[in-house]
């Protein structure tokens, strides 16, 4: 306990130094009225006027809280451009001939160069000008690219497994491509490993903010302490996008085979059509400015919306998921004819987080359940979101419910089993309790044994209340995330089945009146 208190004391001292360092750079959370053209900032640190550094154990961990009541739209933090860490700020400081550096970096993306430069900067240790900032970066991340084979398999769903395997493969490929630049910079041995590359790449993926002049973005001291909030009702959701695309951009014409297509093929579907950003680089003040996205009471966590993401996308790019994510969605396998009988993009055919099929999916299924010789005459109704008939709607709902039910049955575990396993994992403190879990949850025994094997725990002696190592706990955290994700996926399918059943029950009396 004493050692833990000492460690926490050191962290607090380092945080105070970091905030003082940030203040010296002109980073400030003063109100609009307090900002002016010079960079004088409080000597006690850059926070305290609008924001305070706090810990929110149930909502993202360390983050920024309101140090006073905030109103929606208030300017709450300003970070000058001179405080940004970018690919260029690090690359231009390298003590090697620029021509030689450019030769080795010419085939790499901006993000790859940034990744290499970040590793090089970390290698400087305390001699780095950025050291007060770098020592507070997380030492591990849980992005899909950091998953091992066990964690990938724990996702269970083919789409998620494919996304994880692709992320891992991409990371390996990008590391290999950057090898010449890495050798040129002669990185220290601990920064040559693939694990080190994953850390740097994950730092850039999860913590950078958008800037208009560099696609790799910038690391923004203090500004990257905000935790995430999903876009709220003030943003367009995908239903709005579907209906607006249909109403204003598309006209239905006929194909020679009687199917329907859209006239305005120039309009492309963008899954991130509308993103709410609560901060951005403002050229007139040469700074990144952050604004309150809503009213906050003193002490509440102040959140930042990074954009519109599903939970799988959040896991891929940021290493976390939300328990309640209004932008989550599930894609279900569809017959090829469903795609060919309408012209909705595949990205628009999904089930919402609340279990309701998307506007486009309903439209496509209604057309598909229509005889081919009638699709031409009924296409305009389908694309406008209208039911084609009671019989057609019931067929659509029955097909959808059956498809969801089949997917659930084919997955290795049930929702109830996942819930029990997730609850039990959160209680594990040592190896003994892990082995006891193996005995108690017989339905999850194979998965528990696979975790034990993946972490080389099978030969460890038991009975000594052996605490799990940090490495094992990190592995368990990723296992936890995989189970959380698949559980959310299954719940959406179950909610869709319930939704379809309700529609069928409401329509059946119209066919068979009492």
Tab-separated table of C-alpha atoms in Angstrom:
chain	number	residue	atom	x	y	z
A	1	UNK	CA	0.000	0.000	0.000
A	2	UNK	CA	2.850	2.364	0.901
A	3	UNK	CA	4.574	1.672	-2.430
A	4	UNK	CA	1.322	2.366	-4.290
A	5	UNK	CA	0.881	5.681	-2.465
A	6	UNK	CA	4.459	6.656	-3.309
A	7	UNK	CA	3.880	5.773	-6.974
A	8	UNK	CA	0.685	7.844	-7.064
A	9	UNK	CA	2.565	10.730	-5.426
A	10	UNK	CA	5.251	10.626	-8.135
A	11	UNK	CA	2.577	10.595	-10.842
A	12	UNK	CA	0.885	13.668	-9.356
A	13	UNK	CA	4.194	15.571	-9.216
A	14	UNK	CA	4.899	14.669	-12.849
A	15	UNK	CA	1.404	15.755	-13.857
A	16	UNK	CA	1.910	19.124	-12.192
A	17	UNK	CA	5.171	19.540	-14.097
A	18	UNK	CA	3.432	18.570	-17.335
A	19	UNK	CA	0.635	21.114	-16.819
A	20	UNK	CA	3.216	23.810	-16.031
A	21	UNK	CA	5.154	22.837	-19.167
A	22	UNK	CA	1.904	23.040	-21.173
A	23	UNK	CA	1.109	26.458	-19.724
A	24	UNK	CA	4.550	27.723	-20.763
A	25	UNK	CA	3.653	26.697	-24.331
A	26	UNK	CA	0.536	28.867	-24.245
A	27	UNK	CA	-1.986	26.073	-23.688
A	28	UNK	CA	-4.860	27.500	-21.649
A	29	UNK	CA	-8.419	26.712	-20.546
A	30	UNK	CA	-9.307	30.327	-19.842
A	31	UNK	CA	-12.706	31.595	-20.916
A	32	UNK	CA	-13.362	33.598	-24.083
A	33	UNK	CA	-13.002	36.879	-22.244
A	34	UNK	CA	-9.662	35.846	-20.787
A	35	UNK	CA	-8.071	34.916	-24.115
A	36	UNK	CA	-6.056	37.564	-25.904
A	37	UNK	CA	-3.362	37.704	-28.527
A	38	UNK	CA	-0.361	37.085	-26.238
A	39	UNK	CA	0.568	33.763	-24.678
A	40	UNK	CA	0.830	34.725	-20.999
A	41	UNK	CA	-0.634	31.853	-18.964
A	42	UNK	CA	-1.054	31.098	-15.276
A	43	UNK	CA	2.169	29.959	-13.631
A	44	UNK	CA	0.278	27.234	-11.718
A	45	UNK	CA	-0.584	25.341	-14.901
A	46	UNK	CA	-2.816	25.435	-17.941
A	47	UNK	CA	-5.974	24.117	-16.231
A	48	UNK	CA	-8.229	25.336	-13.468
A	49	UNK	CA	-10.368	27.983	-15.130
A	50	UNK	CA	-12.697	25.733	-17.145
A	51	UNK	CA	-11.240	22.239	-16.844
A	52	UNK	CA	-9.535	20.027	-14.306
A	53	UNK	CA	-7.696	16.738	-14.655
A	54	UNK	CA	-9.797	14.039	-12.984
A	55	UNK	CA	-10.299	10.295	-12.886
A	56	UNK	CA	-13.588	8.744	-14.048
A	57	UNK	CA	-13.347	4.988	-13.314
A	58	UNK	CA	-16.640	4.130	-15.026
A	59	UNK	CA	-16.235	6.420	-18.012
A	60	UNK	CA	-12.836	6.237	-19.682
A	61	UNK	CA	-10.449	6.612	-16.735
A	62	UNK	CA	-8.334	9.748	-16.675
A	63	UNK	CA	-10.047	12.646	-18.390
A	64	UNK	CA	-11.045	16.296	-18.109
A	65	UNK	CA	-13.801	17.472	-15.800
A	66	UNK	CA	-15.570	20.819	-15.590
A	67	UNK	CA	-14.003	23.053	-12.952
A	68	UNK	CA	-17.016	25.372	-13.230
A	69	UNK	CA	-20.472	25.249	-14.808
A	70	UNK	CA	-20.031	25.281	-18.582
A	71	UNK	CA	-22.504	26.303	-21.248
A	72	UNK	CA	-22.839	24.631	-24.627
A	73	UNK	CA	-20.536	26.386	-27.076
A	74	UNK	CA	-18.146	27.801	-24.475
A	75	UNK	CA	-14.517	27.918	-25.550
A	76	UNK	CA	-12.867	25.704	-22.944
A	77	UNK	CA	-9.360	24.984	-24.220
A	78	UNK	CA	-6.940	26.481	-26.697
A	79	UNK	CA	-3.724	24.781	-27.816
A	80	UNK	CA	-1.439	26.897	-30.030
A	81	UNK	CA	0.017	25.403	-33.200
A	82	UNK	CA	3.511	25.689	-31.723
A	83	UNK	CA	2.536	23.055	-29.129
A	84	UNK	CA	1.513	20.403	-31.698
A	85	UNK	CA	3.655	17.327	-32.163
A	86	UNK	CA	3.436	16.420	-35.835
A	87	UNK	CA	5.354	14.331	-38.307
A	88	UNK	CA	7.105	17.459	-39.573
A	89	UNK	CA	8.089	18.807	-36.130
A	90	UNK	CA	9.898	15.547	-35.372
A	91	UNK	CA	11.183	14.781	-38.871
A	92	UNK	CA	12.731	18.226	-39.352
A	93	UNK	CA	14.678	17.907	-36.091
A	94	UNK	CA	16.450	14.698	-37.104
A	95	UNK	CA	20.213	15.216	-37.205
A	96	UNK	CA	20.757	13.615	-40.601
A	97	UNK	CA	21.043	15.079	-44.124
A	98	UNK	CA	17.545	16.003	-45.299
A	99	UNK	CA	18.120	14.543	-48.770
A	100	UNK	CA	19.076	11.178	-47.299
A	101	UNK	CA	16.055	11.222	-44.973
A	102	UNK	CA	13.694	12.082	-47.809
A	103	UNK	CA	15.086	9.248	-49.935
A	104	UNK	CA	14.323	6.694	-47.236
A	105	UNK	CA	10.937	8.228	-46.389
A	106	UNK	CA	9.646	8.931	-49.888
A	107	UNK	CA	7.723	5.648	-50.204
A	108	UNK	CA	6.157	5.857	-46.731
A	109	UNK	CA	2.865	7.412	-45.703
A	110	UNK	CA	2.809	10.435	-43.427
A	111	UNK	CA	1.534	8.199	-40.623
A	112	UNK	CA	4.393	5.712	-41.057
A	113	UNK	CA	6.972	8.509	-40.908
A	114	UNK	CA	5.274	9.919	-37.814
A	115	UNK	CA	5.378	6.476	-36.198
A	116	UNK	CA	9.112	6.071	-36.796
A	117	UNK	CA	9.835	9.610	-35.603
A	118	UNK	CA	7.798	9.065	-32.436
A	119	UNK	CA	9.868	5.981	-31.608
A	120	UNK	CA	13.046	7.946	-32.257
A	121	UNK	CA	11.857	10.745	-29.976
A	122	UNK	CA	10.980	8.258	-27.230
A	123	UNK	CA	14.527	6.950	-27.484
A	124	UNK	CA	15.880	10.340	-26.390
A	125	UNK	CA	14.432	9.857	-22.924
A	126	UNK	CA	14.769	12.882	-20.631
A	127	UNK	CA	16.808	14.761	-23.223
A	128	UNK	CA	13.732	15.094	-25.440
A	129	UNK	CA	12.070	18.500	-25.406
A	130	UNK	CA	8.771	16.557	-25.450
A	131	UNK	CA	9.650	14.426	-22.420
A	132	UNK	CA	7.096	16.068	-20.034
A	133	UNK	CA	4.391	15.064	-22.520
A	134	UNK	CA	5.721	11.676	-23.615
A	135	UNK	CA	5.978	10.210	-20.108
A	136	UNK	CA	2.205	10.588	-19.674
A	137	UNK	CA	1.279	8.664	-22.811
A	138	UNK	CA	-0.299	5.233	-22.131
A	139	UNK	CA	2.183	2.368	-22.123
A	140	UNK	CA	-0.214	-0.046	-23.787
A	141	UNK	CA	-3.309	0.046	-25.994
A	142	UNK	CA	-6.091	-2.371	-26.868
A	143	UNK	CA	-6.625	-1.662	-30.565
A	144	UNK	CA	-7.464	-4.607	-32.819
A	145	UNK	CA	-3.904	-4.542	-34.166
A	146	UNK	CA	-2.650	-5.501	-30.669
A	147	UNK	CA	-4.871	-8.604	-30.455
A	148	UNK	CA	-3.240	-12.028	-30.432
A	149	UNK	CA	-4.779	-15.081	-32.096
A	150	UNK	CA	-6.770	-15.907	-28.961
A	151	UNK	CA	-8.335	-12.423	-28.738
A	152	UNK	CA	-9.184	-12.440	-32.440
A	153	UNK	CA	-10.948	-15.793	-32.122
A	154	UNK	CA	-12.824	-14.525	-29.044
A	155	UNK	CA	-14.617	-11.966	-31.258
A	156	UNK	CA	-16.457	-14.969	-32.820
A	157	UNK	CA	-18.102	-12.973	-35.642
A	158	UNK	CA	-16.561	-13.302	-39.105
A	159	UNK	CA	-16.703	-9.561	-39.887
A	160	UNK	CA	-14.920	-8.692	-36.647
A	161	UNK	CA	-12.341	-11.450	-37.063
A	162	UNK	CA	-11.642	-10.234	-40.597
A	163	UNK	CA	-11.258	-6.634	-39.358
A	164	UNK	CA	-8.818	-7.727	-36.643
A	165	UNK	CA	-6.747	-9.898	-38.981
A	166	UNK	CA	-6.618	-7.066	-41.493
A	167	UNK	CA	-5.481	-4.580	-38.812
A	168	UNK	CA	-2.721	-6.944	-37.638
A	169	UNK	CA	-1.578	-7.663	-41.189
A	170	UNK	CA	-1.555	-3.950	-42.030
A	171	UNK	CA	0.564	-3.161	-38.968
A	172	UNK	CA	3.114	-5.842	-39.885
A	173	UNK	CA	3.281	-4.658	-43.486
A	174	UNK	CA	3.738	-0.997	-42.533
A	175	UNK	CA	6.472	-1.890	-40.059
A	176	UNK	CA	8.318	-3.857	-42.731
A	177	UNK	CA	8.008	-1.000	-45.237
A	178	UNK	CA	9.515	1.425	-42.708
A	179	UNK	CA	12.513	-0.791	-41.996
A	180	UNK	CA	15.023	1.237	-44.060
A	181	UNK	CA	14.159	4.499	-42.312
A	182	UNK	CA	14.309	2.747	-38.937
A	183	UNK	CA	17.786	1.397	-39.734
A	184	UNK	CA	18.925	4.828	-40.888
A	185	UNK	CA	17.849	6.414	-37.593
A	186	UNK	CA	19.540	3.635	-35.590
A	187	UNK	CA	16.764	3.306	-33.040
A	188	UNK	CA	17.607	1.844	-29.654
A	189	UNK	CA	17.016	-1.952	-29.408
A	190	UNK	CA	13.845	-1.661	-27.306
A	191	UNK	CA	12.254	0.463	-30.040
A	192	UNK	CA	13.042	-1.965	-32.853
A	193	UNK	CA	10.491	-4.580	-31.815
A	194	UNK	CA	7.097	-5.047	-33.424
A	195	UNK	CA	5.574	-4.434	-29.993
A	196	UNK	CA	7.182	-0.973	-29.939
A	197	UNK	CA	5.868	-0.279	-33.439
A	198	UNK	CA	2.354	-1.262	-32.355
A	199	UNK	CA	2.609	1.109	-29.407
A	200	UNK	CA	3.672	4.092	-31.525
A	201	UNK	CA	1.139	3.355	-34.277
A	202	UNK	CA	-1.628	2.969	-31.692
A	203	UNK	CA	-0.635	6.259	-30.058
A	204	UNK	CA	-1.033	8.039	-33.381
A	205	UNK	CA	-4.253	6.216	-34.285
A	206	UNK	CA	-5.979	6.797	-30.957
A	207	UNK	CA	-4.666	10.199	-29.852
A	208	UNK	CA	-4.004	12.402	-32.887
A	209	UNK	CA	-6.372	15.190	-33.876
A	210	UNK	CA	-7.179	16.277	-37.410
A	211	UNK	CA	-5.187	19.104	-38.969
A	212	UNK	CA	-5.749	20.266	-42.552
A	213	UNK	CA	-2.121	20.161	-43.678
A	214	UNK	CA	-1.128	16.620	-42.627
A	215	UNK	CA	-3.198	13.456	-42.958
A	216	UNK	CA	-1.336	11.888	-40.016
A	217	UNK	CA	-2.809	14.547	-37.718
A	218	UNK	CA	-1.133	15.985	-34.646
A	219	UNK	CA	-0.553	14.932	-31.071
A	220	UNK	CA	-2.067	17.745	-29.041
A	221	UNK	CA	-0.874	17.997	-25.418
A	222	UNK	CA	-3.792	18.375	-22.964
A	223	UNK	CA	-6.235	18.380	-25.897
A	224	UNK	CA	-5.831	14.609	-26.176
A	225	UNK	CA	-7.021	14.075	-22.597
A	226	UNK	CA	-10.698	14.391	-23.518
A	227	UNK	CA	-12.579	11.090	-23.465
A	228	UNK	CA	-15.044	10.167	-26.206
A	229	UNK	CA	-18.752	10.814	-26.528
A	230	UNK	CA	-20.799	9.525	-29.452
A	231	UNK	CA	-22.599	12.107	-31.607
A	232	UNK	CA	-25.950	13.091	-30.148
A	233	UNK	CA	-29.354	13.785	-31.612
A	234	UNK	CA	-28.176	17.071	-33.084
A	235	UNK	CA	-26.307	15.180	-35.813
A	236	UNK	CA	-27.731	13.436	-38.827
A	237	UNK	CA	-28.070	9.717	-38.243
A	238	UNK	CA	-27.874	7.195	-41.030
A	239	UNK	CA	-31.673	7.053	-41.336
A	240	UNK	CA	-31.663	10.754	-42.169
A	241	UNK	CA	-28.888	10.180	-44.689
A	242	UNK	CA	-30.732	7.288	-46.341
A	243	UNK	CA	-34.010	9.174	-46.603
A	244	UNK	CA	-32.399	12.401	-47.810
A	245	UNK	CA	-30.399	10.529	-50.395
A	246	UNK	CA	-33.620	8.943	-51.538
A	247	UNK	CA	-35.769	12.060	-51.468
A	248	UNK	CA	-33.408	14.642	-52.908
A	249	UNK	CA	-30.695	12.870	-54.846
A	250	UNK	CA	-32.239	9.772	-56.388
A	251	UNK	CA	-34.850	9.082	-59.005
A	252	UNK	CA	-36.053	5.611	-59.851
A	253	UNK	CA	-35.658	4.395	-63.392
A	254	UNK	CA	-36.123	0.960	-64.884
A	255	UNK	CA	-33.547	-1.503	-66.086
A	256	UNK	CA	-34.212	-3.746	-69.012
A	257	UNK	CA	-34.792	-6.677	-66.634
A	258	UNK	CA	-37.430	-4.803	-64.668
A	259	UNK	CA	-35.281	-4.144	-61.593
A	260	UNK	CA	-34.839	-0.681	-60.172
A	261	UNK	CA	-31.816	1.530	-59.949
A	262	UNK	CA	-31.075	5.119	-59.035
A	263	UNK	CA	-30.612	7.779	-61.670
A	264	UNK	CA	-28.033	9.859	-59.783
A	265	UNK	CA	-25.158	7.428	-59.660
A	266	UNK	CA	-22.837	10.361	-58.996
A	267	UNK	CA	-24.034	10.500	-55.388
A	268	UNK	CA	-21.898	8.131	-53.361
A	269	UNK	CA	-22.776	6.769	-49.940
A	270	UNK	CA	-20.448	7.912	-47.185
A	271	UNK	CA	-20.813	6.086	-43.842
A	272	UNK	CA	-19.250	9.135	-42.140
A	273	UNK	CA	-21.409	11.638	-44.089
A	274	UNK	CA	-21.842	13.829	-41.020
A	275	UNK	CA	-19.334	14.057	-38.182
A	276	UNK	CA	-19.691	16.247	-35.169
A	277	UNK	CA	-16.368	17.666	-34.097
A	278	UNK	CA	-16.241	19.681	-30.875
A	279	UNK	CA	-12.872	21.169	-31.697
A	280	UNK	CA	-10.785	22.116	-34.671
A	281	UNK	CA	-7.796	24.050	-35.901
A	282	UNK	CA	-8.652	27.730	-36.372
A	283	UNK	CA	-6.358	29.527	-38.768
A	284	UNK	CA	-7.113	33.044	-37.512
A	285	UNK	CA	-5.726	32.261	-34.048
A	286	UNK	CA	-3.290	29.525	-35.173
A	287	UNK	CA	-4.563	27.182	-32.485
A	288	UNK	CA	-6.695	24.121	-31.871
A	289	UNK	CA	-9.838	25.342	-30.112
A	290	UNK	CA	-12.181	23.129	-28.104
A	291	UNK	CA	-15.787	23.942	-27.242
A	292	UNK	CA	-18.275	22.485	-24.782
A	293	UNK	CA	-20.593	20.162	-26.726
A	294	UNK	CA	-23.336	20.604	-24.132
A	295	UNK	CA	-24.009	22.211	-20.764
A	296	UNK	CA	-21.880	20.743	-17.960
A	297	UNK	CA	-22.179	21.077	-14.205
A	298	UNK	CA	-19.028	21.563	-12.150
A	299	UNK	CA	-17.351	18.179	-11.632
A	300	UNK	CA	-18.930	16.447	-14.635
A	301	UNK	CA	-16.666	14.877	-17.231
A	302	UNK	CA	-16.275	17.031	-20.354
A	303	UNK	CA	-16.330	14.817	-23.447
A	304	UNK	CA	-15.213	15.207	-27.029
A	305	UNK	CA	-16.801	13.657	-30.097
A	306	UNK	CA	-14.142	12.219	-32.395
A	307	UNK	CA	-16.724	11.305	-35.039
A	308	UNK	CA	-19.387	8.715	-35.824
A	309	UNK	CA	-18.137	5.186	-35.184
A	310	UNK	CA	-19.526	1.726	-34.592
A	311	UNK	CA	-18.124	-0.198	-31.631
A	312	UNK	CA	-15.991	-2.301	-33.969
A	313	UNK	CA	-14.533	0.865	-35.489
A	314	UNK	CA	-13.877	2.302	-32.024
A	315	UNK	CA	-12.077	-0.904	-31.099
A	316	UNK	CA	-10.073	-0.820	-34.309
A	317	UNK	CA	-8.935	2.807	-34.120
A	318	UNK	CA	-9.118	3.722	-30.416
A	319	UNK	CA	-9.071	0.512	-28.383
A	320	UNK	CA	-12.370	0.818	-26.491
A	321	UNK	CA	-16.100	0.343	-26.983
A	322	UNK	CA	-19.190	2.042	-25.556
A	323	UNK	CA	-21.811	0.191	-23.528
A	324	UNK	CA	-24.462	2.333	-25.212
A	325	UNK	CA	-23.387	3.410	-28.674
A	326	UNK	CA	-26.260	4.863	-30.743
A	327	UNK	CA	-24.109	4.500	-33.868
A	328	UNK	CA	-23.434	0.802	-33.487
A	329	UNK	CA	-24.785	-1.489	-36.197
A	330	UNK	CA	-24.779	-5.085	-37.395
A	331	UNK	CA	-24.335	-6.257	-40.972
A	332	UNK	CA	-25.958	-9.591	-41.759
A	333	UNK	CA	-25.134	-11.842	-44.738
A	334	UNK	CA	-27.499	-11.196	-47.646
A	335	UNK	CA	-28.281	-13.218	-50.741
A	336	UNK	CA	-26.591	-11.878	-53.915
A	337	UNK	CA	-30.010	-11.206	-55.475
A	338	UNK	CA	-30.829	-8.773	-52.648
A	339	UNK	CA	-27.932	-6.600	-53.748
A	340	UNK	CA	-28.748	-6.920	-57.447
A	341	UNK	CA	-32.480	-6.243	-57.071
A	342	UNK	CA	-31.814	-2.742	-55.721
A	343	UNK	CA	-29.013	-0.195	-55.972
A	344	UNK	CA	-28.479	0.589	-52.297
A	345	UNK	CA	-24.775	0.499	-51.382
A	346	UNK	CA	-23.782	-2.458	-49.187
A	347	UNK	CA	-22.642	-0.046	-46.462
A	348	UNK	CA	-26.219	1.136	-45.992
A	349	UNK	CA	-27.725	-2.330	-45.475
A	350	UNK	CA	-27.522	-3.007	-41.744
A	351	UNK	CA	-29.418	-3.310	-38.464
A	352	UNK	CA	-29.410	-0.362	-36.077
A	353	UNK	CA	-28.203	-0.538	-32.487
A	354	UNK	CA	-31.866	-0.626	-31.360
A	355	UNK	CA	-32.570	-3.691	-33.516
A	356	UNK	CA	-34.434	-1.897	-36.287
A	357	UNK	CA	-33.380	-2.633	-39.891
A	358	UNK	CA	-31.993	0.425	-41.675
A	359	UNK	CA	-34.073	2.385	-44.164
A	360	UNK	CA	-32.009	0.971	-47.041
A	361	UNK	CA	-32.153	-2.627	-45.781
A	362	UNK	CA	-35.935	-2.528	-45.491
A	363	UNK	CA	-36.191	-0.985	-48.960
A	364	UNK	CA	-33.905	-3.641	-50.481
A	365	UNK	CA	-35.714	-6.537	-48.764
A	366	UNK	CA	-39.135	-5.237	-49.795
A	367	UNK	CA	-38.037	-5.140	-53.416
A	368	UNK	CA	-36.403	-8.559	-53.175
A	369	UNK	CA	-39.603	-10.103	-51.757
A	370	UNK	CA	-41.509	-8.584	-54.696
A	371	UNK	CA	-41.911	-10.673	-57.882
A	372	UNK	CA	-39.375	-9.452	-60.495
A	373	UNK	CA	-42.130	-8.479	-62.934
A	374	UNK	CA	-43.592	-6.044	-60.368
A	375	UNK	CA	-40.408	-4.383	-59.153
A	376	UNK	CA	-40.486	-1.770	-61.872
A	377	UNK	CA	-43.932	-0.502	-60.921
A	378	UNK	CA	-43.368	-0.685	-57.148
A	379	UNK	CA	-39.784	0.532	-57.050
A	380	UNK	CA	-40.669	4.162	-56.325
A	381	UNK	CA	-42.639	3.081	-53.247
A	382	UNK	CA	-39.786	0.919	-51.936
A	383	UNK	CA	-37.228	3.683	-52.368
A	384	UNK	CA	-39.472	6.177	-50.599
A	385	UNK	CA	-39.602	3.908	-47.544
A	386	UNK	CA	-43.207	2.807	-47.959
A	387	UNK	CA	-44.560	-0.656	-47.228
A	388	UNK	CA	-45.506	-2.402	-50.458
A	389	UNK	CA	-48.205	-4.578	-48.943
A	390	UNK	CA	-49.062	-6.320	-45.683
A	391	UNK	CA	-48.033	-9.701	-47.106
A	392	UNK	CA	-44.737	-8.267	-48.358
A	393	UNK	CA	-43.937	-6.671	-45.004
A	394	UNK	CA	-44.605	-9.881	-43.097
A	395	UNK	CA	-42.351	-11.818	-45.489
A	396	UNK	CA	-39.592	-9.256	-44.965
A	397	UNK	CA	-39.898	-9.442	-41.177
A	398	UNK	CA	-40.012	-13.248	-41.115
A	399	UNK	CA	-36.951	-13.494	-43.348
A	400	UNK	CA	-35.010	-10.985	-41.236
A	401	UNK	CA	-35.919	-12.650	-37.929
A	402	UNK	CA	-35.008	-16.080	-39.280
A	403	UNK	CA	-31.658	-14.801	-40.574
A	404	UNK	CA	-30.801	-13.214	-37.205
A	405	UNK	CA	-31.847	-16.344	-35.339
A	406	UNK	CA	-29.678	-18.541	-37.586
A	407	UNK	CA	-26.644	-16.308	-36.998
A	408	UNK	CA	-27.138	-16.471	-33.231
A	409	UNK	CA	-27.465	-20.253	-33.243
A	410	UNK	CA	-24.281	-20.676	-35.266
A	411	UNK	CA	-22.115	-18.634	-32.877
A	412	UNK	CA	-20.087	-20.625	-30.304
A	413	UNK	CA	-21.711	-19.147	-27.175
A	414	UNK	CA	-25.083	-17.800	-26.075
A	415	UNK	CA	-25.808	-14.325	-24.759
A	416	UNK	CA	-26.358	-15.701	-21.254
A	417	UNK	CA	-23.012	-17.512	-21.324
A	418	UNK	CA	-21.183	-14.387	-22.459
A	419	UNK	CA	-22.806	-12.328	-19.714
A	420	UNK	CA	-21.742	-14.826	-17.034
A	421	UNK	CA	-18.211	-15.051	-18.403
A	422	UNK	CA	-17.872	-11.270	-18.605
A	423	UNK	CA	-19.087	-10.835	-15.039
A	424	UNK	CA	-16.722	-13.533	-13.778
A	425	UNK	CA	-13.679	-12.102	-15.602
A	426	UNK	CA	-14.177	-8.791	-13.828
A	427	UNK	CA	-13.812	-10.602	-10.490
A	428	UNK	CA	-10.567	-12.425	-11.289
A	429	UNK	CA	-7.681	-11.283	-9.101
A	430	UNK	CA	-5.261	-14.209	-9.289
A	431	UNK	CA	-4.522	-17.511	-10.984
A	432	UNK	CA	-6.469	-19.522	-8.409
A	433	UNK	CA	-9.718	-17.674	-9.136
A	434	UNK	CA	-9.096	-18.076	-12.858
A	435	UNK	CA	-8.815	-21.847	-12.447
A	436	UNK	CA	-11.903	-21.885	-10.247
A	437	UNK	CA	-13.729	-20.063	-13.018
A	438	UNK	CA	-12.828	-22.904	-15.342
A	439	UNK	CA	-14.685	-25.308	-13.029
A	440	UNK	CA	-17.735	-23.102	-12.456
A	441	UNK	CA	-18.491	-22.047	-16.042
A	442	UNK	CA	-18.519	-25.374	-17.824
A	443	UNK	CA	-20.079	-23.882	-20.978
A	444	UNK	CA	-17.072	-21.544	-21.374
A	445	UNK	CA	-14.440	-24.093	-20.351
A	446	UNK	CA	-12.831	-24.358	-23.791
A	447	UNK	CA	-12.429	-20.586	-24.040
A	448	UNK	CA	-11.015	-20.288	-20.512
A	449	UNK	CA	-8.545	-23.086	-21.221
A	450	UNK	CA	-7.559	-21.342	-24.462
A	451	UNK	CA	-6.840	-18.141	-22.502
A	452	UNK	CA	-4.716	-20.053	-19.988
A	453	UNK	CA	-2.752	-21.676	-22.812
A	454	UNK	CA	-2.347	-18.415	-24.778
A	455	UNK	CA	-0.814	-16.781	-21.698
A	456	UNK	CA	1.392	-19.758	-20.712
A	457	UNK	CA	-0.344	-20.233	-17.363
A	458	UNK	CA	-0.964	-23.967	-17.619
A	459	UNK	CA	2.305	-24.949	-15.919
A	460	UNK	CA	2.221	-22.361	-13.138
A	461	UNK	CA	1.843	-23.859	-9.667
A	462	UNK	CA	-1.452	-23.071	-7.989
A	463	UNK	CA	-2.519	-22.783	-4.385
A	464	UNK	CA	-0.306	-19.793	-3.605
A	465	UNK	CA	-2.822	-17.063	-4.492
A	466	UNK	CA	-0.528	-16.098	-7.357
A	467	UNK	CA	-1.352	-12.610	-8.616
A	468	UNK	CA	-1.674	-12.219	-12.371
A	469	UNK	CA	1.144	-10.366	-14.078
A	470	UNK	CA	0.579	-7.040	-15.839
A	471	UNK	CA	1.034	-8.798	-19.178
A	472	UNK	CA	-1.663	-11.351	-18.299
A	473	UNK	CA	-3.974	-8.597	-17.076
A	474	UNK	CA	-3.546	-6.699	-20.351
A	475	UNK	CA	-4.405	-9.898	-22.180
A	476	UNK	CA	-7.457	-10.293	-19.969
A	477	UNK	CA	-8.514	-6.703	-20.718
A	478	UNK	CA	-8.472	-7.472	-24.444
A	479	UNK	CA	-10.395	-10.694	-23.854
A	480	UNK	CA	-12.916	-8.630	-21.903
A	481	UNK	CA	-13.270	-6.207	-24.828
A	482	UNK	CA	-13.763	-9.060	-27.306
A	483	UNK	CA	-16.550	-10.538	-25.161
A	484	UNK	CA	-18.162	-7.126	-24.688
A	485	UNK	CA	-18.144	-6.574	-28.436
A	486	UNK	CA	-19.645	-9.953	-29.377
A	487	UNK	CA	-22.226	-9.609	-26.604
A	488	UNK	CA	-23.337	-6.257	-28.017
A	489	UNK	CA	-23.498	-7.781	-31.503
A	490	UNK	CA	-25.720	-10.605	-30.279
A	491	UNK	CA	-28.021	-8.268	-28.372
A	492	UNK	CA	-28.631	-6.226	-31.529
A	493	UNK	CA	-29.629	-9.394	-33.380
A	494	UNK	CA	-31.917	-10.420	-30.515
A	495	UNK	CA	-33.522	-6.959	-30.480
A	496	UNK	CA	-34.040	-7.230	-34.234
A	497	UNK	CA	-35.859	-10.539	-33.770
A	498	UNK	CA	-38.110	-8.898	-31.166
A	499	UNK	CA	-38.739	-5.923	-33.460
A	500	UNK	CA	-39.676	-8.160	-36.384
A	501	UNK	CA	-41.988	-10.233	-34.185
A	502	UNK	CA	-43.777	-7.095	-33.016
A	503	UNK	CA	-44.325	-5.937	-36.602
A	504	UNK	CA	-45.599	-9.371	-37.607
A	505	UNK	CA	-47.999	-9.461	-34.643
A	506	UNK	CA	-49.309	-5.991	-35.476
A	507	UNK	CA	-49.880	-6.853	-39.153
A	508	UNK	CA	-51.324	-10.356	-38.784
A	509	UNK	CA	-54.861	-9.186	-37.786
A	510	UNK	CA	-55.054	-7.315	-41.085
A	511	UNK	CA	-54.742	-10.620	-42.926
A	512	UNK	CA	-56.767	-12.722	-40.522
A	513	UNK	CA	-59.283	-10.327	-38.922
A	514	UNK	CA	-61.085	-11.616	-35.814
